[in-house]
């Protein structure tokens, strides 16, 4: 399967998330305050990238995160809305590169790059099972 048959540079997707207590630094353990945790922001970014690819890939294919290089720029309190945007910037074989951005209702809160790899789900599951079987 050729990824470029399904995914194009310039494709983008946005989604909005609410900062719930479960997404805070204090809850996750990445900090002590009740603000959006960096790992949660990254998770939102990965989810939007995954969803973008999932909309266009054929059945039996998915993607997995491979690399994240993100700066968390500003705190966001519980209850706030966070908007995340992912845009495809490059495709190299099965690898898809994204620019990722996040804003709360006041300012930009995150920016960076994310890479995902397109996988054939059945083949990937076989590799995981082989590893689990030891």
mmCIF file with all atom_site columns, C-alpha atoms in Angstrom:
data_model
loop_
_atom_site.group_PDB
_atom_site.id
_atom_site.type_symbol
_atom_site.label_atom_id
_atom_site.label_alt_id
_atom_site.label_comp_id
_atom_site.label_asym_id
_atom_site.label_entity_id
_atom_site.label_seq_id
_atom_site.pdbx_PDB_ins_code
_atom_site.Cartn_x
_atom_site.Cartn_y
_atom_site.Cartn_z
_atom_site.occupancy
_atom_site.B_iso_or_equiv
_atom_site.pdbx_formal_charge
_atom_site.auth_seq_id
_atom_site.auth_comp_id
_atom_site.auth_asym_id
_atom_site.auth_atom_id
_atom_site.pdbx_PDB_model_num
ATOM 1   C CA . UNK A 1 1   ? 0.000   0.000   0.000  1.00 0.00 ? 1   UNK A CA 1
ATOM 2   C CA . UNK A 1 2   ? 1.304   3.434   -0.923 1.00 0.00 ? 2   UNK A CA 1
ATOM 3   C CA . UNK A 1 3   ? 0.493   6.000   1.759  1.00 0.00 ? 3   UNK A CA 1
ATOM 4   C CA . UNK A 1 4   ? 0.610   8.835   -0.789 1.00 0.00 ? 4   UNK A CA 1
ATOM 5   C CA . UNK A 1 5   ? -2.401  7.278   -2.539 1.00 0.00 ? 5   UNK A CA 1
ATOM 6   C CA . UNK A 1 6   ? -4.499  8.133   0.537  1.00 0.00 ? 6   UNK A CA 1
ATOM 7   C CA . UNK A 1 7   ? -2.744  10.960  2.392  1.00 0.00 ? 7   UNK A CA 1
ATOM 8   C CA . UNK A 1 8   ? -1.570  14.291  0.962  1.00 0.00 ? 8   UNK A CA 1
ATOM 9   C CA . UNK A 1 9   ? 0.678   17.050  2.245  1.00 0.00 ? 9   UNK A CA 1
ATOM 10  C CA . UNK A 1 10  ? -1.536  19.905  3.420  1.00 0.00 ? 10  UNK A CA 1
ATOM 11  C CA . UNK A 1 11  ? -4.333  17.745  4.825  1.00 0.00 ? 11  UNK A CA 1
ATOM 12  C CA . UNK A 1 12  ? -5.339  18.972  8.264  1.00 0.00 ? 12  UNK A CA 1
ATOM 13  C CA . UNK A 1 13  ? -7.732  18.309  11.083 1.00 0.00 ? 13  UNK A CA 1
ATOM 14  C CA . UNK A 1 14  ? -8.792  20.187  14.212 1.00 0.00 ? 14  UNK A CA 1
ATOM 15  C CA . UNK A 1 15  ? -10.505 18.989  17.360 1.00 0.00 ? 15  UNK A CA 1
ATOM 16  C CA . UNK A 1 16  ? -11.474 20.558  20.666 1.00 0.00 ? 16  UNK A CA 1
ATOM 17  C CA . UNK A 1 17  ? -10.963 18.990  24.085 1.00 0.00 ? 17  UNK A CA 1
ATOM 18  C CA . UNK A 1 18  ? -12.054 20.018  27.556 1.00 0.00 ? 18  UNK A CA 1
ATOM 19  C CA . UNK A 1 19  ? -9.391  20.036  30.259 1.00 0.00 ? 19  UNK A CA 1
ATOM 20  C CA . UNK A 1 20  ? -10.786 17.593  32.796 1.00 0.00 ? 20  UNK A CA 1
ATOM 21  C CA . UNK A 1 21  ? -9.208  16.755  36.150 1.00 0.00 ? 21  UNK A CA 1
ATOM 22  C CA . UNK A 1 22  ? -7.886  13.482  34.706 1.00 0.00 ? 22  UNK A CA 1
ATOM 23  C CA . UNK A 1 23  ? -5.740  15.468  32.239 1.00 0.00 ? 23  UNK A CA 1
ATOM 24  C CA . UNK A 1 24  ? -3.974  17.591  34.871 1.00 0.00 ? 24  UNK A CA 1
ATOM 25  C CA . UNK A 1 25  ? -0.324  17.490  35.830 1.00 0.00 ? 25  UNK A CA 1
ATOM 26  C CA . UNK A 1 26  ? -1.299  16.793  39.446 1.00 0.00 ? 26  UNK A CA 1
ATOM 27  C CA . UNK A 1 27  ? -3.401  13.790  38.437 1.00 0.00 ? 27  UNK A CA 1
ATOM 28  C CA . UNK A 1 28  ? -0.920  12.316  35.966 1.00 0.00 ? 28  UNK A CA 1
ATOM 29  C CA . UNK A 1 29  ? 2.097   12.944  38.160 1.00 0.00 ? 29  UNK A CA 1
ATOM 30  C CA . UNK A 1 30  ? 4.020   15.127  35.733 1.00 0.00 ? 30  UNK A CA 1
ATOM 31  C CA . UNK A 1 31  ? 3.624   18.119  38.053 1.00 0.00 ? 31  UNK A CA 1
ATOM 32  C CA . UNK A 1 32  ? 1.844   19.258  41.177 1.00 0.00 ? 32  UNK A CA 1
ATOM 33  C CA . UNK A 1 33  ? -0.722  21.727  39.823 1.00 0.00 ? 33  UNK A CA 1
ATOM 34  C CA . UNK A 1 34  ? -4.248  21.324  38.472 1.00 0.00 ? 34  UNK A CA 1
ATOM 35  C CA . UNK A 1 35  ? -3.380  22.530  34.958 1.00 0.00 ? 35  UNK A CA 1
ATOM 36  C CA . UNK A 1 36  ? -3.261  20.701  31.632 1.00 0.00 ? 36  UNK A CA 1
ATOM 37  C CA . UNK A 1 37  ? -0.347  18.266  31.775 1.00 0.00 ? 37  UNK A CA 1
ATOM 38  C CA . UNK A 1 38  ? 2.177   18.233  28.963 1.00 0.00 ? 38  UNK A CA 1
ATOM 39  C CA . UNK A 1 39  ? 1.623   14.480  28.387 1.00 0.00 ? 39  UNK A CA 1
ATOM 40  C CA . UNK A 1 40  ? -2.120  15.142  28.055 1.00 0.00 ? 40  UNK A CA 1
ATOM 41  C CA . UNK A 1 41  ? -1.555  17.933  25.528 1.00 0.00 ? 41  UNK A CA 1
ATOM 42  C CA . UNK A 1 42  ? 0.708   15.609  23.554 1.00 0.00 ? 42  UNK A CA 1
ATOM 43  C CA . UNK A 1 43  ? -1.964  12.922  23.773 1.00 0.00 ? 43  UNK A CA 1
ATOM 44  C CA . UNK A 1 44  ? -4.514  15.319  22.299 1.00 0.00 ? 44  UNK A CA 1
ATOM 45  C CA . UNK A 1 45  ? -2.087  16.131  19.472 1.00 0.00 ? 45  UNK A CA 1
ATOM 46  C CA . UNK A 1 46  ? -1.449  12.457  18.745 1.00 0.00 ? 46  UNK A CA 1
ATOM 47  C CA . UNK A 1 47  ? -5.176  11.711  18.787 1.00 0.00 ? 47  UNK A CA 1
ATOM 48  C CA . UNK A 1 48  ? -5.920  14.393  16.186 1.00 0.00 ? 48  UNK A CA 1
ATOM 49  C CA . UNK A 1 49  ? -3.111  13.113  13.951 1.00 0.00 ? 49  UNK A CA 1
ATOM 50  C CA . UNK A 1 50  ? -4.339  9.533   14.327 1.00 0.00 ? 50  UNK A CA 1
ATOM 51  C CA . UNK A 1 51  ? -7.923  10.565  13.560 1.00 0.00 ? 51  UNK A CA 1
ATOM 52  C CA . UNK A 1 52  ? -6.837  12.490  10.463 1.00 0.00 ? 52  UNK A CA 1
ATOM 53  C CA . UNK A 1 53  ? -5.054  9.455   9.043  1.00 0.00 ? 53  UNK A CA 1
ATOM 54  C CA . UNK A 1 54  ? -7.862  7.075   10.061 1.00 0.00 ? 54  UNK A CA 1
ATOM 55  C CA . UNK A 1 55  ? -10.336 9.123   7.994  1.00 0.00 ? 55  UNK A CA 1
ATOM 56  C CA . UNK A 1 56  ? -8.357  8.400   4.835  1.00 0.00 ? 56  UNK A CA 1
ATOM 57  C CA . UNK A 1 57  ? -6.641  5.018   5.232  1.00 0.00 ? 57  UNK A CA 1
ATOM 58  C CA . UNK A 1 58  ? -8.240  1.838   3.887  1.00 0.00 ? 58  UNK A CA 1
ATOM 59  C CA . UNK A 1 59  ? -9.723  -0.764  6.206  1.00 0.00 ? 59  UNK A CA 1
ATOM 60  C CA . UNK A 1 60  ? -7.065  -2.872  7.919  1.00 0.00 ? 60  UNK A CA 1
ATOM 61  C CA . UNK A 1 61  ? -4.589  0.009   8.170  1.00 0.00 ? 61  UNK A CA 1
ATOM 62  C CA . UNK A 1 62  ? -3.933  2.342   11.068 1.00 0.00 ? 62  UNK A CA 1
ATOM 63  C CA . UNK A 1 63  ? -1.077  4.439   12.412 1.00 0.00 ? 63  UNK A CA 1
ATOM 64  C CA . UNK A 1 64  ? 1.142   4.526   15.461 1.00 0.00 ? 64  UNK A CA 1
ATOM 65  C CA . UNK A 1 65  ? 3.021   7.439   16.977 1.00 0.00 ? 65  UNK A CA 1
ATOM 66  C CA . UNK A 1 66  ? 6.759   7.382   16.323 1.00 0.00 ? 66  UNK A CA 1
ATOM 67  C CA . UNK A 1 67  ? 8.165   10.741  17.407 1.00 0.00 ? 67  UNK A CA 1
ATOM 68  C CA . UNK A 1 68  ? 7.013   13.886  19.191 1.00 0.00 ? 68  UNK A CA 1
ATOM 69  C CA . UNK A 1 69  ? 8.931   17.161  19.536 1.00 0.00 ? 69  UNK A CA 1
ATOM 70  C CA . UNK A 1 70  ? 6.628   19.615  21.274 1.00 0.00 ? 70  UNK A CA 1
ATOM 71  C CA . UNK A 1 71  ? 6.950   22.760  23.380 1.00 0.00 ? 71  UNK A CA 1
ATOM 72  C CA . UNK A 1 72  ? 4.306   23.431  26.035 1.00 0.00 ? 72  UNK A CA 1
ATOM 73  C CA . UNK A 1 73  ? 4.040   27.222  26.022 1.00 0.00 ? 73  UNK A CA 1
ATOM 74  C CA . UNK A 1 74  ? 1.409   28.203  28.594 1.00 0.00 ? 74  UNK A CA 1
ATOM 75  C CA . UNK A 1 75  ? -0.760  26.741  31.379 1.00 0.00 ? 75  UNK A CA 1
ATOM 76  C CA . UNK A 1 76  ? -4.423  25.907  30.884 1.00 0.00 ? 76  UNK A CA 1
ATOM 77  C CA . UNK A 1 77  ? -6.846  25.477  33.820 1.00 0.00 ? 77  UNK A CA 1
ATOM 78  C CA . UNK A 1 78  ? -9.377  22.712  34.418 1.00 0.00 ? 78  UNK A CA 1
ATOM 79  C CA . UNK A 1 79  ? -12.617 23.411  32.559 1.00 0.00 ? 79  UNK A CA 1
ATOM 80  C CA . UNK A 1 80  ? -10.954 25.293  29.710 1.00 0.00 ? 80  UNK A CA 1
ATOM 81  C CA . UNK A 1 81  ? -11.310 24.293  26.077 1.00 0.00 ? 81  UNK A CA 1
ATOM 82  C CA . UNK A 1 82  ? -8.227  23.355  24.059 1.00 0.00 ? 82  UNK A CA 1
ATOM 83  C CA . UNK A 1 83  ? -8.213  23.408  20.259 1.00 0.00 ? 83  UNK A CA 1
ATOM 84  C CA . UNK A 1 84  ? -5.635  21.208  18.529 1.00 0.00 ? 84  UNK A CA 1
ATOM 85  C CA . UNK A 1 85  ? -4.643  21.350  14.858 1.00 0.00 ? 85  UNK A CA 1
ATOM 86  C CA . UNK A 1 86  ? -2.521  18.833  12.963 1.00 0.00 ? 86  UNK A CA 1
ATOM 87  C CA . UNK A 1 87  ? -1.342  19.388  9.394  1.00 0.00 ? 87  UNK A CA 1
ATOM 88  C CA . UNK A 1 88  ? 0.499   16.888  7.224  1.00 0.00 ? 88  UNK A CA 1
ATOM 89  C CA . UNK A 1 89  ? 3.836   18.424  6.211  1.00 0.00 ? 89  UNK A CA 1
ATOM 90  C CA . UNK A 1 90  ? 5.663   15.455  4.643  1.00 0.00 ? 90  UNK A CA 1
ATOM 91  C CA . UNK A 1 91  ? 5.230   11.822  3.670  1.00 0.00 ? 91  UNK A CA 1
ATOM 92  C CA . UNK A 1 92  ? 8.207   9.481   3.412  1.00 0.00 ? 92  UNK A CA 1
ATOM 93  C CA . UNK A 1 93  ? 7.222   5.907   2.672  1.00 0.00 ? 93  UNK A CA 1
ATOM 94  C CA . UNK A 1 94  ? 4.967   4.874   5.556  1.00 0.00 ? 94  UNK A CA 1
ATOM 95  C CA . UNK A 1 95  ? 6.008   7.830   7.756  1.00 0.00 ? 95  UNK A CA 1
ATOM 96  C CA . UNK A 1 96  ? 3.756   10.897  7.955  1.00 0.00 ? 96  UNK A CA 1
ATOM 97  C CA . UNK A 1 97  ? 5.050   14.143  9.479  1.00 0.00 ? 97  UNK A CA 1
ATOM 98  C CA . UNK A 1 98  ? 2.757   16.718  11.079 1.00 0.00 ? 98  UNK A CA 1
ATOM 99  C CA . UNK A 1 99  ? 2.974   20.220  12.436 1.00 0.00 ? 99  UNK A CA 1
ATOM 100 C CA . UNK A 1 100 ? 0.925   20.274  15.638 1.00 0.00 ? 100 UNK A CA 1
ATOM 101 C CA . UNK A 1 101 ? -0.501  23.366  17.339 1.00 0.00 ? 101 UNK A CA 1
ATOM 102 C CA . UNK A 1 102 ? -2.690  23.878  20.405 1.00 0.00 ? 102 UNK A CA 1
ATOM 103 C CA . UNK A 1 103 ? -4.569  26.881  21.792 1.00 0.00 ? 103 UNK A CA 1
ATOM 104 C CA . UNK A 1 104 ? -6.796  27.520  24.751 1.00 0.00 ? 104 UNK A CA 1
ATOM 105 C CA . UNK A 1 105 ? -9.347  30.355  24.570 1.00 0.00 ? 105 UNK A CA 1
ATOM 106 C CA . UNK A 1 106 ? -6.679  32.920  25.508 1.00 0.00 ? 106 UNK A CA 1
ATOM 107 C CA . UNK A 1 107 ? -3.433  31.995  23.718 1.00 0.00 ? 107 UNK A CA 1
ATOM 108 C CA . UNK A 1 108 ? -1.254  29.446  21.976 1.00 0.00 ? 108 UNK A CA 1
ATOM 109 C CA . UNK A 1 109 ? -0.320  26.737  24.468 1.00 0.00 ? 109 UNK A CA 1
ATOM 110 C CA . UNK A 1 110 ? 1.664   24.236  22.406 1.00 0.00 ? 110 UNK A CA 1
ATOM 111 C CA . UNK A 1 111 ? 3.532   23.777  19.152 1.00 0.00 ? 111 UNK A CA 1
ATOM 112 C CA . UNK A 1 112 ? 5.778   21.242  17.539 1.00 0.00 ? 112 UNK A CA 1
ATOM 113 C CA . UNK A 1 113 ? 6.230   18.282  15.245 1.00 0.00 ? 113 UNK A CA 1
ATOM 114 C CA . UNK A 1 114 ? 4.781   14.775  15.336 1.00 0.00 ? 114 UNK A CA 1
ATOM 115 C CA . UNK A 1 115 ? 5.514   11.700  13.237 1.00 0.00 ? 115 UNK A CA 1
ATOM 116 C CA . UNK A 1 116 ? 3.293   8.678   12.743 1.00 0.00 ? 116 UNK A CA 1
ATOM 117 C CA . UNK A 1 117 ? 3.882   5.453   10.841 1.00 0.00 ? 117 UNK A CA 1
ATOM 118 C CA . UNK A 1 118 ? 1.132   3.757   8.848  1.00 0.00 ? 118 UNK A CA 1
ATOM 119 C CA . UNK A 1 119 ? 0.806   0.090   9.764  1.00 0.00 ? 119 UNK A CA 1
ATOM 120 C CA . UNK A 1 120 ? -1.069  -2.927  8.506  1.00 0.00 ? 120 UNK A CA 1
ATOM 121 C CA . UNK A 1 121 ? -3.021  -3.853  11.630 1.00 0.00 ? 121 UNK A CA 1
ATOM 122 C CA . UNK A 1 122 ? -2.899  -7.665  11.205 1.00 0.00 ? 122 UNK A CA 1
ATOM 123 C CA . UNK A 1 123 ? 0.857   -7.689  10.630 1.00 0.00 ? 123 UNK A CA 1
ATOM 124 C CA . UNK A 1 124 ? 1.427   -5.356  13.567 1.00 0.00 ? 124 UNK A CA 1
ATOM 125 C CA . UNK A 1 125 ? -0.728  -7.555  15.831 1.00 0.00 ? 125 UNK A CA 1
ATOM 126 C CA . UNK A 1 126 ? 1.347   -10.602 14.804 1.00 0.00 ? 126 UNK A CA 1
ATOM 127 C CA . UNK A 1 127 ? 4.556   -8.813  15.820 1.00 0.00 ? 127 UNK A CA 1
ATOM 128 C CA . UNK A 1 128 ? 3.060   -7.858  19.171 1.00 0.00 ? 128 UNK A CA 1
ATOM 129 C CA . UNK A 1 129 ? 1.821   -11.409 19.771 1.00 0.00 ? 129 UNK A CA 1
ATOM 130 C CA . UNK A 1 130 ? 5.243   -12.865 18.910 1.00 0.00 ? 130 UNK A CA 1
ATOM 131 C CA . UNK A 1 131 ? 6.840   -10.530 21.409 1.00 0.00 ? 131 UNK A CA 1
ATOM 132 C CA . UNK A 1 132 ? 4.246   -11.360 24.083 1.00 0.00 ? 132 UNK A CA 1
ATOM 133 C CA . UNK A 1 133 ? 4.804   -15.091 23.563 1.00 0.00 ? 133 UNK A CA 1
ATOM 134 C CA . UNK A 1 134 ? 8.439   -14.583 24.378 1.00 0.00 ? 134 UNK A CA 1
#
